[in-house]
């Protein structure tokens, strides 16, 4: 770790400190370690409009070979000889000028990527053969562990296109994680379908990062991926990235040999990095920056001026917040097909294979002026010993995490299986529904594959399914009444409006806020029509109010020691849902005891404390008198 200080021989400004890390792969003379403490001057060049500082670190004047350090976008690396000579010439030219004037340094005006709208950011696709670390690099760029990472040389963990916003220094861009490409996959297989999906995404991206394993070198499969890329995207700007390079060293020539093999791909100079440790991210930043800036300047991308309405109420603001929607269910019930139907595009991979989805894919779209984040989760399975380890366990954990984050949960059922088993929900689906209710989420049940029950021969079966499913769901989940059930066929692609209208309606109920005056008027009517067994033991509710939404939570302030029983709470909850149309969402009612007037309470407390003091004094006097009498006798 180096601490480079920008001293003041050239600029009369405050000192700044920068930190840099030099890896073993850097070529340094033997005397470099003895000369680090002899760094005598450092100079910083910057522009008023630039957020990227360039710094030169010079060794002592007695050294014949000075060493230069480059600080760009919060990264610090050693400079090459050509760049060092260029910066040294600029430093010598400006040092001879008047120190009272501000030195001029030709810097390119940097672009603030944070001011560009997220939908207009350039798109970068990560691609390569399977098991080269594409998902690990994706997680490194977005600074979160969203994509599943598991070492499976014989299997493919990633099968869908995952999208996120990368944060690399001062750069912002959309990064896409793709499935491993095998050019020789058989037609109609899962690998051929994932390759076709990757090819469709290539037409919408500006850059491609072709990953290879630096430890294995360039394999024939990597060359096939390069040929596939040239065939499907001839004009695509491609950067070769040698991942897993943390174990390679430039001193013994392993890094140079790996770079020499990477030139066989024909895409220019490779970049050595490690997605697991973060080594080489500065070089990736320096390579991507001019390409991304060129794209932004060519397309005149700028930040959109968003006009916000400050007069809107808090209830309207809560309803207009982005809606988090999660699609959950057992494997092979049509969750991915339903997501493609809602988005009106082939966003995720679908097929007859069970358990095809492994990653939880998150997609953003607009519906009636509202931003919705839709998540397609992997199928929930029964716990077995085989699923306690491996990608299946990671998929289940990720599905549960997204269920906790969602606002509204769509539980998908299979109509054909319901008709065959004459049972609406299995144990896994009951667990999902009850967990959604316990977490306070809105619940919508979708019965998919209804097209398989149509026709004259299946008329009675179709009618029995539509009548029995809502009743059985109400029996299995009695905590929430009026759970909406929508019967659709996602394969036909005509169920978007029906599903989304029900989801929006449930979300608006979930965000509902009721005024206290209206609640207390409702409470008087409800308490009058309720039959109490004992009028003397009837609980007295002083007032009733809502303390929060999402989900609606109410507090009943009780006067006296009598509390509401479980039966009374169920009666009030059912009345709330019926009178205010709150079906399909959990409603919570809490109790609080209201004390009497503050003055009377304080006076009573003072009297009680005074009586206690008198009793103590009297008891002490009695004990003293008793002792005296016994002594005299």
XYZ file of C-alpha atoms in Angstrom:
633
model
C 0.000 0.000 0.000
C 1.424 3.372 -1.036
C 0.598 6.754 0.425
C 1.304 9.445 -2.155
C 1.029 13.032 -1.023
C 0.454 15.919 -3.402
C 2.896 18.502 -2.082
C 2.863 22.217 -2.927
C 5.899 23.053 -5.080
C 3.723 23.646 -8.139
C 0.263 24.604 -6.799
C -0.645 26.685 -3.806
C -3.499 24.434 -2.844
C -4.300 21.997 -0.097
C -2.523 18.700 0.104
C -4.367 15.571 -0.968
C -3.668 11.922 -0.315
C -4.116 8.984 -2.661
C -3.784 5.278 -2.080
C -2.548 2.705 -4.566
C -1.957 -1.011 -4.616
C 0.867 -2.586 -6.626
C 0.382 -6.254 -7.417
C 3.008 -8.880 -7.976
C 2.333 -8.753 -11.694
C 3.904 -5.278 -11.965
C 7.468 -5.049 -13.292
C 9.479 -3.099 -10.719
C 13.258 -2.752 -10.322
C 14.888 -4.197 -7.261
C 15.522 -0.814 -5.686
C 11.880 0.262 -5.895
C 11.097 -0.815 -2.338
C 13.930 1.296 -0.945
C 12.869 4.369 -2.884
C 9.150 4.492 -2.001
C 9.865 6.586 1.083
C 11.997 8.984 -0.997
C 9.112 10.275 -3.103
C 9.730 13.974 -2.994
C 7.103 15.559 -5.157
C 3.794 14.681 -6.693
C 1.730 16.821 -8.964
C -2.009 16.705 -9.538
C -3.653 17.848 -12.736
C -7.402 18.386 -12.783
C -10.163 20.192 -14.603
C -12.966 22.129 -13.014
C -15.500 20.070 -14.928
C -13.777 16.755 -14.429
C -14.352 14.283 -11.656
C -11.368 12.183 -12.735
C -7.987 13.281 -11.329
C -4.688 12.290 -12.865
C -1.692 12.176 -10.535
C 2.006 11.711 -11.200
C 4.202 10.309 -8.434
C 7.937 10.987 -8.934
C 10.760 9.255 -7.102
C 13.769 11.090 -5.629
C 15.852 13.318 -7.867
C 18.906 11.098 -7.318
C 17.199 8.180 -9.040
C 17.768 7.770 -12.739
C 14.510 5.898 -13.362
C 11.576 7.714 -11.769
C 8.347 5.806 -11.216
C 4.967 7.200 -12.108
C 1.636 6.507 -10.487
C -1.703 7.231 -12.155
C -4.862 8.045 -10.161
C -7.965 7.812 -12.349
C -11.547 7.641 -11.070
C -10.564 6.491 -7.591
C -8.151 3.844 -8.966
C -4.346 4.085 -8.623
C -2.022 2.115 -10.888
C 1.480 2.327 -12.289
C 1.796 4.126 -15.597
C 3.415 2.788 -18.708
C 6.573 4.394 -20.003
C 4.902 6.257 -22.912
C 2.180 7.742 -20.707
C 4.734 8.620 -18.047
C 6.940 10.452 -20.556
C 3.941 12.386 -21.847
C 2.853 13.505 -18.386
C 6.439 14.313 -17.422
C 6.810 16.603 -20.457
C 3.593 18.402 -19.506
C 4.826 18.740 -15.926
C 8.154 20.215 -17.088
C 6.402 22.640 -19.437
C 4.057 23.933 -16.763
C 6.661 24.035 -13.967
C 8.649 26.750 -15.775
C 5.654 29.069 -15.927
C 4.682 31.566 -13.271
C 3.644 29.743 -10.103
C 1.247 32.527 -9.220
C -0.899 31.658 -12.210
C -2.894 28.480 -12.416
C -1.152 25.912 -14.582
C -3.021 24.725 -17.626
C -3.269 21.078 -18.415
C -5.139 19.804 -21.476
C -7.841 17.502 -20.100
C -10.907 16.205 -21.880
C -14.188 17.292 -20.428
C -15.569 14.327 -18.571
C -19.169 13.153 -18.794
C -21.203 12.744 -15.632
C -22.904 9.400 -16.205
C -24.967 9.802 -13.033
C -26.963 12.567 -14.722
C -28.032 10.319 -17.615
C -31.427 8.653 -17.351
C -31.174 5.000 -16.453
C -33.056 3.903 -19.577
C -30.585 5.796 -21.813
C -27.388 4.380 -20.374
C -25.153 2.388 -22.763
C -25.523 -1.380 -22.579
C -22.604 -3.789 -22.114
C -23.085 -7.544 -22.542
C -20.942 -10.093 -20.687
C -20.580 -13.261 -22.736
C -18.363 -16.305 -23.126
C -18.361 -20.051 -22.777
C -19.796 -21.646 -19.615
C -17.991 -21.429 -16.276
C -15.605 -18.528 -17.011
C -16.938 -16.174 -14.295
C -19.540 -14.080 -16.135
C -21.961 -13.925 -13.190
C -19.111 -13.150 -10.776
C -18.062 -10.180 -12.914
C -21.692 -9.079 -13.128
C -21.970 -9.067 -9.321
C -18.668 -7.175 -9.073
C -19.887 -4.448 -11.447
C -23.305 -3.919 -9.831
C -21.783 -4.243 -6.315
C -24.410 -6.761 -5.177
C -24.749 -10.531 -5.132
C -27.730 -10.811 -7.430
C -26.645 -13.468 -9.914
C -26.143 -17.048 -8.762
C -22.495 -18.102 -8.711
C -21.680 -21.789 -8.397
C -18.774 -23.849 -9.712
C -20.483 -26.356 -12.015
C -18.217 -27.327 -14.933
C -20.727 -29.879 -16.232
C -23.859 -27.761 -15.763
C -25.039 -24.253 -16.603
C -26.302 -22.116 -13.734
C -27.220 -18.990 -15.712
C -29.875 -19.508 -18.364
C -31.573 -16.130 -18.707
C -30.443 -12.581 -19.417
C -29.984 -10.626 -16.198
C -29.742 -6.837 -16.286
C -28.333 -4.345 -13.782
C -26.688 -0.927 -13.465
C -22.894 -1.142 -13.251
C -20.917 1.265 -11.047
C -17.282 1.237 -12.135
C -15.558 4.288 -10.704
C -17.307 7.303 -12.212
C -18.836 5.229 -15.014
C -22.463 4.149 -15.094
C -23.825 1.738 -17.675
C -26.236 -1.144 -17.995
C -24.544 -4.510 -17.780
C -26.173 -7.746 -18.930
C -25.232 -11.217 -17.765
C -25.828 -13.945 -20.352
C -25.794 -17.729 -20.375
C -22.771 -19.700 -21.480
C -22.588 -20.097 -25.245
C -21.922 -23.418 -26.927
C -21.912 -22.920 -30.669
C -22.225 -26.640 -31.409
C -25.341 -27.205 -29.282
C -28.049 -29.296 -30.903
C -31.056 -27.505 -32.341
C -33.994 -27.196 -29.960
C -31.949 -27.867 -26.832
C -31.742 -25.532 -23.861
C -28.266 -24.337 -24.887
C -29.376 -23.493 -28.415
C -32.326 -21.514 -27.060
C -30.114 -19.577 -24.648
C -27.685 -18.800 -27.497
C -30.597 -17.556 -29.613
C -31.740 -15.310 -26.763
C -28.201 -13.932 -26.386
C -28.121 -13.198 -30.112
C -31.347 -11.205 -29.841
C -29.892 -9.149 -26.989
C -26.705 -8.418 -28.970
C -28.655 -6.248 -31.401
C -29.581 -3.900 -28.537
C -26.140 -3.577 -26.913
C -23.211 -1.266 -27.685
C -20.271 -3.214 -26.227
C -19.434 -6.833 -25.507
C -17.050 -8.253 -22.913
C -15.786 -11.636 -24.114
C -14.565 -13.564 -21.077
C -11.982 -16.335 -21.133
C -10.420 -18.292 -18.300
C -6.823 -17.084 -17.896
C -5.819 -20.279 -16.080
C -7.034 -22.587 -18.861
C -5.986 -20.338 -21.735
C -7.907 -20.016 -24.979
C -9.757 -23.265 -25.615
C -11.374 -24.329 -28.900
C -14.744 -23.508 -27.367
C -13.555 -19.904 -26.848
C -12.603 -19.681 -30.504
C -16.063 -20.983 -31.436
C -17.636 -18.257 -29.293
C -15.532 -15.642 -31.103
C -16.693 -16.971 -34.480
C -20.292 -16.999 -33.255
C -19.947 -13.383 -32.128
C -18.581 -12.239 -35.503
C -21.405 -14.039 -37.264
C -24.253 -12.645 -35.151
C -22.825 -9.161 -34.487
C -20.211 -8.242 -37.119
C -19.818 -4.595 -36.070
C -19.886 -5.137 -32.321
C -17.068 -3.527 -30.317
C -15.606 -6.398 -28.304
C -13.144 -6.374 -25.404
C -11.400 -9.597 -24.423
C -11.246 -10.072 -20.650
C -8.997 -12.701 -19.086
C -10.780 -13.563 -15.869
C -9.358 -15.517 -12.900
C -5.938 -13.917 -13.397
C -5.158 -13.441 -9.698
C -2.811 -16.445 -9.696
C -0.824 -15.367 -12.764
C 2.445 -13.485 -12.394
C 4.259 -11.360 -14.949
C 7.637 -12.202 -13.454
C 7.533 -15.858 -14.457
C 5.856 -15.130 -17.806
C 2.506 -16.816 -17.133
C 0.551 -13.579 -17.597
C 2.358 -12.754 -20.847
C 1.730 -16.242 -22.242
C -1.971 -16.038 -21.365
C -2.205 -12.636 -23.079
C -0.462 -14.051 -26.144
C -3.074 -16.789 -26.411
C -5.889 -14.228 -26.048
C -4.674 -12.452 -29.186
C -5.784 -15.510 -31.146
C -9.382 -14.376 -30.731
C -8.654 -11.350 -32.927
C -10.323 -8.665 -30.798
C -7.282 -6.622 -29.787
C -5.469 -6.206 -26.494
C -6.866 -8.324 -23.644
C -7.430 -7.161 -20.079
C -6.361 -9.338 -17.152
C -8.579 -9.139 -14.080
C -10.121 -11.148 -11.289
C -13.842 -10.772 -10.737
C -13.565 -12.478 -7.363
C -10.859 -10.226 -5.875
C -11.367 -7.038 -7.944
C -7.871 -7.085 -9.442
C -7.635 -5.264 -12.791
C -10.859 -3.250 -12.522
C -8.867 -0.012 -13.082
C -7.660 -1.275 -16.455
C -11.211 -2.229 -17.379
C -12.332 1.280 -16.415
C -9.673 2.895 -18.604
C -10.653 0.723 -21.550
C -14.403 1.267 -21.242
C -14.305 5.008 -20.544
C -13.474 6.328 -24.055
C -15.885 3.894 -25.703
C -18.775 4.815 -23.428
C -18.036 8.543 -23.710
C -18.002 8.289 -27.490
C -21.400 6.611 -27.477
C -22.866 9.250 -25.141
C -21.513 12.135 -27.236
C -22.687 10.630 -30.521
C -26.239 10.123 -29.258
C -26.421 13.432 -27.307
C -27.615 11.706 -24.167
C -28.472 14.063 -21.321
C -30.454 13.964 -18.136
C -34.185 14.364 -18.461
C -35.744 17.149 -16.470
C -38.366 15.531 -14.349
C -41.127 17.769 -13.083
C -42.501 16.616 -9.772
C -45.881 17.569 -8.444
C -45.398 18.764 -4.887
C -49.121 19.237 -4.314
C -49.891 15.519 -4.339
C -50.941 13.948 -1.075
C -48.973 11.325 0.804
C -51.489 8.644 -0.144
C -51.078 9.416 -3.842
C -47.300 9.397 -3.468
C -47.385 5.963 -1.832
C -49.567 4.585 -4.630
C -47.225 6.038 -7.278
C -44.102 4.443 -5.820
C -42.563 1.612 -7.884
C -44.498 -1.604 -7.387
C -42.489 -4.701 -6.490
C -44.272 -7.711 -8.009
C -43.063 -11.301 -7.542
C -44.325 -14.339 -9.450
C -43.967 -17.497 -7.352
C -45.156 -21.080 -7.534
C -44.081 -24.658 -8.082
C -41.960 -25.643 -11.101
C -43.546 -25.940 -14.537
C -46.766 -24.036 -13.769
C -46.123 -21.275 -16.325
C -44.453 -18.499 -14.320
C -41.937 -17.538 -17.027
C -44.617 -17.701 -19.722
C -46.781 -15.391 -17.640
C -43.873 -12.935 -17.285
C -43.315 -12.900 -21.060
C -47.041 -12.330 -21.548
C -47.084 -9.381 -19.161
C -43.984 -7.830 -20.754
C -45.167 -8.667 -24.296
C -41.688 -9.937 -25.214
C -39.526 -13.044 -24.893
C -37.653 -11.828 -21.843
C -36.940 -15.165 -20.124
C -36.386 -18.688 -21.355
C -39.473 -20.921 -21.519
C -39.941 -24.561 -22.402
C -41.554 -27.841 -21.389
C -38.643 -28.738 -19.086
C -39.399 -28.487 -15.370
C -37.090 -26.258 -13.315
C -35.850 -24.339 -16.336
C -35.579 -21.039 -14.417
C -32.800 -20.909 -11.837
C -32.035 -17.222 -11.400
C -34.670 -14.794 -10.188
C -34.980 -12.463 -13.164
C -35.991 -8.858 -12.461
C -37.553 -6.749 -15.213
C -38.751 -3.146 -15.197
C -41.679 -1.935 -17.279
C -44.346 0.762 -17.342
C -48.049 0.057 -17.008
C -50.550 2.919 -17.105
C -47.909 5.433 -16.053
C -46.698 3.327 -13.123
C -43.230 1.799 -12.753
C -43.382 -1.917 -11.954
C -40.488 -4.203 -11.078
C -41.478 -7.736 -12.020
C -39.510 -10.697 -10.660
C -39.734 -14.218 -12.033
C -38.572 -16.634 -9.356
C -37.435 -20.234 -9.581
C -39.914 -22.972 -8.793
C -40.399 -23.837 -5.119
C -39.655 -27.483 -4.386
C -40.070 -29.768 -1.426
C -36.975 -30.005 0.737
C -34.904 -33.086 -0.060
C -31.350 -34.132 0.702
C -30.333 -33.559 -2.926
C -31.537 -29.955 -2.850
C -29.727 -29.000 0.345
C -26.609 -28.407 -1.759
C -25.989 -27.129 -5.246
C -27.688 -24.554 -7.482
C -31.189 -25.722 -6.503
C -30.692 -24.640 -2.883
C -29.370 -21.260 -4.012
C -32.406 -20.797 -6.273
C -34.829 -21.496 -3.413
C -33.011 -19.065 -1.113
C -33.110 -16.384 -3.791
C -36.833 -16.948 -4.372
C -37.543 -16.512 -0.668
C -35.506 -13.323 -0.590
C -37.521 -11.794 -3.437
C -40.767 -12.874 -1.774
C -39.765 -10.841 1.294
C -39.034 -7.778 -0.867
C -42.245 -7.866 -2.914
C -45.317 -5.715 -2.328
C -47.753 -7.970 -4.169
C -47.212 -11.711 -4.664
C -48.726 -13.579 -7.590
C -49.156 -17.274 -6.770
C -49.485 -19.328 -9.962
C -51.424 -22.632 -9.956
C -51.799 -25.312 -12.644
C -55.428 -25.765 -13.744
C -54.821 -29.140 -15.370
C -53.221 -30.545 -12.227
C -56.066 -29.176 -10.112
C -58.570 -30.958 -12.318
C -56.670 -34.248 -12.171
C -55.957 -34.275 -8.431
C -59.179 -32.447 -7.442
C -57.093 -30.370 -5.057
C -56.377 -26.677 -5.516
C -53.184 -26.201 -3.530
C -50.394 -28.502 -2.452
C -48.309 -28.141 0.673
C -45.674 -25.913 -0.965
C -48.307 -23.538 -2.327
C -50.041 -23.348 1.053
C -46.686 -22.462 2.646
C -46.139 -19.692 0.091
C -49.617 -18.220 0.632
C -49.385 -18.273 4.422
C -45.897 -16.790 4.405
C -47.100 -13.958 2.163
C -49.923 -13.222 4.590
C -47.629 -13.374 7.624
C -45.233 -10.912 6.002
C -48.107 -8.525 5.283
C -47.993 -8.734 1.476
C -50.834 -8.505 -1.000
C -51.780 -11.854 -2.537
C -53.237 -12.606 -5.973
C -53.836 -16.191 -7.138
C -53.494 -16.955 -10.860
C -54.859 -20.259 -12.190
C -52.909 -20.844 -15.396
C -53.376 -23.299 -18.319
C -57.139 -22.868 -18.463
C -56.993 -23.430 -22.225
C -56.493 -27.166 -21.531
C -59.950 -27.383 -19.897
C -61.930 -25.789 -22.682
C -64.284 -27.615 -24.984
C -67.617 -29.365 -24.692
C -66.157 -32.490 -23.123
C -64.436 -30.429 -20.383
C -67.281 -27.990 -19.692
C -68.267 -29.502 -16.344
C -64.647 -29.822 -15.307
C -63.971 -26.195 -16.254
C -66.958 -25.004 -14.241
C -66.081 -27.088 -11.190
C -62.515 -25.727 -11.147
C -63.665 -22.102 -11.337
C -66.104 -22.655 -8.461
C -64.008 -24.837 -6.171
C -60.668 -23.010 -6.267
C -61.791 -19.751 -4.536
C -63.627 -21.672 -1.826
C -60.704 -23.976 -1.100
C -58.227 -21.102 -1.016
C -60.406 -19.312 1.520
C -60.441 -22.467 3.638
C -56.683 -22.975 3.472
C -55.838 -19.301 4.157
C -58.543 -18.087 6.565
C -56.468 -15.121 7.780
C -57.285 -13.136 4.618
C -60.762 -13.019 3.142
C -61.616 -12.217 -0.434
C -58.338 -13.328 -2.045
C -58.713 -12.517 -5.771
C -58.449 -15.453 -8.168
C -57.862 -14.910 -11.914
C -58.260 -17.731 -14.442
C -55.981 -17.203 -17.454
C -54.004 -18.906 -20.183
C -50.546 -17.330 -20.390
C -49.706 -19.323 -23.515
C -52.372 -17.491 -25.519
C -50.868 -14.124 -24.519
C -54.204 -12.433 -23.775
C -54.098 -12.271 -19.982
C -51.966 -9.172 -19.426
C -54.831 -6.746 -18.794
C -56.766 -9.058 -16.462
C -53.725 -9.900 -14.341
C -52.320 -6.378 -14.125
C -55.680 -4.786 -13.304
C -56.103 -7.169 -10.382
C -52.508 -6.544 -9.227
C -52.940 -2.764 -9.351
C -56.235 -2.991 -7.466
C -54.642 -5.116 -4.743
C -51.678 -2.744 -4.486
C -53.930 0.297 -4.088
C -55.803 -1.461 -1.284
C -52.461 -2.310 0.299
C -51.543 1.413 0.297
C -54.970 2.623 1.475
C -55.218 5.184 4.298
C -58.515 5.914 6.046
C -59.160 9.123 8.038
C -59.743 8.800 11.768
C -63.142 10.543 11.695
C -64.459 8.076 9.129
C -63.127 5.134 11.117
C -64.789 6.272 14.338
C -68.155 6.756 12.595
C -67.785 3.275 11.208
C -66.851 1.960 14.665
C -70.065 3.283 16.242
C -72.178 1.466 13.666
C -70.210 -1.753 13.968
C -70.280 -1.851 17.768
C -74.021 -1.259 17.801
C -74.807 -4.194 15.522
C -72.511 -6.635 17.291
C -74.209 -8.951 19.793
C -72.319 -9.026 23.067
C -72.866 -11.889 25.502
C -72.428 -9.725 28.577
C -73.118 -6.015 28.249
C -71.271 -5.301 31.482
C -68.126 -6.972 30.202
C -68.322 -5.228 26.824
C -64.962 -3.640 25.957
C -65.027 0.112 25.571
C -63.079 1.461 22.595
C -62.315 5.121 23.122
C -61.278 5.726 19.504
C -59.984 3.865 16.476
C -57.276 5.093 14.091
C -54.924 3.912 11.348
C -51.228 4.277 12.121
C -49.682 2.972 8.887
C -50.353 1.504 5.477
C -48.548 -1.168 3.431
C -50.300 -3.172 4.940
C -53.119 -1.251 6.693
C -52.499 -1.297 10.436
C -55.006 0.057 12.968
C -54.916 0.704 16.725
C -57.913 0.438 19.037
C -57.417 2.595 22.137
C -59.239 0.931 25.018
C -60.535 2.660 28.114
C -60.424 0.395 31.143
C -58.845 -2.941 31.759
C -61.123 -4.931 29.464
C -59.386 -5.992 26.271
C -60.744 -7.189 22.944
C -60.866 -10.956 22.669
C -59.759 -12.909 19.624
C -63.375 -13.216 18.543
C -63.851 -9.439 18.750
C -60.675 -8.835 16.755
C -61.807 -11.229 14.026
C -65.193 -9.494 13.929
C -63.620 -6.047 13.529
C -61.190 -7.307 10.885
C -63.949 -8.941 8.860
C -66.095 -5.808 9.141
C -63.202 -3.631 7.962
C -62.631 -5.784 4.892
C -66.319 -5.930 4.005
C -67.161 -2.258 4.555
C -63.987 -0.779 3.003
C -63.388 -3.468 0.349
C -60.006 -4.645 1.669
C -60.155 -8.196 0.375
C -56.933 -9.941 -0.590
C -54.632 -8.063 1.795
C -53.812 -8.655 5.475
C -55.261 -6.198 7.998
C -53.689 -5.796 11.425
C -55.423 -4.445 14.546
C -53.449 -3.608 17.684
C -54.693 -2.621 21.172
C -53.549 0.140 23.470
C -54.849 1.072 26.915
C -55.703 4.736 27.473
C -55.178 6.050 30.995
C -57.395 8.645 32.616
C -56.802 12.405 32.850
C -53.195 13.340 33.431
C -53.975 15.576 36.425
C -56.093 13.006 38.164
C -53.573 10.319 37.415
C -50.689 12.357 38.813
C -52.647 13.330 41.927
C -53.643 9.731 42.521
C -50.033 8.674 42.106
C -48.909 11.345 44.600
C -51.562 10.208 47.097
C -50.509 6.614 46.726
C -46.853 7.480 47.268
C -47.727 9.644 50.308
C -49.799 6.854 51.859
C -46.950 4.447 51.321
C -44.534 6.847 53.090
C -46.950 7.252 56.029
C -47.315 3.498 56.364
C -43.565 3.123 56.465
C -43.226 5.866 59.112
C -46.005 4.439 61.226
C -44.566 0.992 61.010
C -41.176 2.330 62.074
C -42.678 4.173 65.058
C -44.557 1.069 66.126
C -41.418 -0.987 66.012
C -39.547 1.656 68.029
C -42.346 1.865 70.675
C -42.484 -1.877 70.908
C -38.756 -2.063 71.544
C -38.956 0.627 74.307
C -41.848 -1.083 76.085
C -40.041 -4.398 76.073
C -36.902 -2.773 77.505
C -38.790 -1.052 80.361
C -40.563 -4.188 81.352
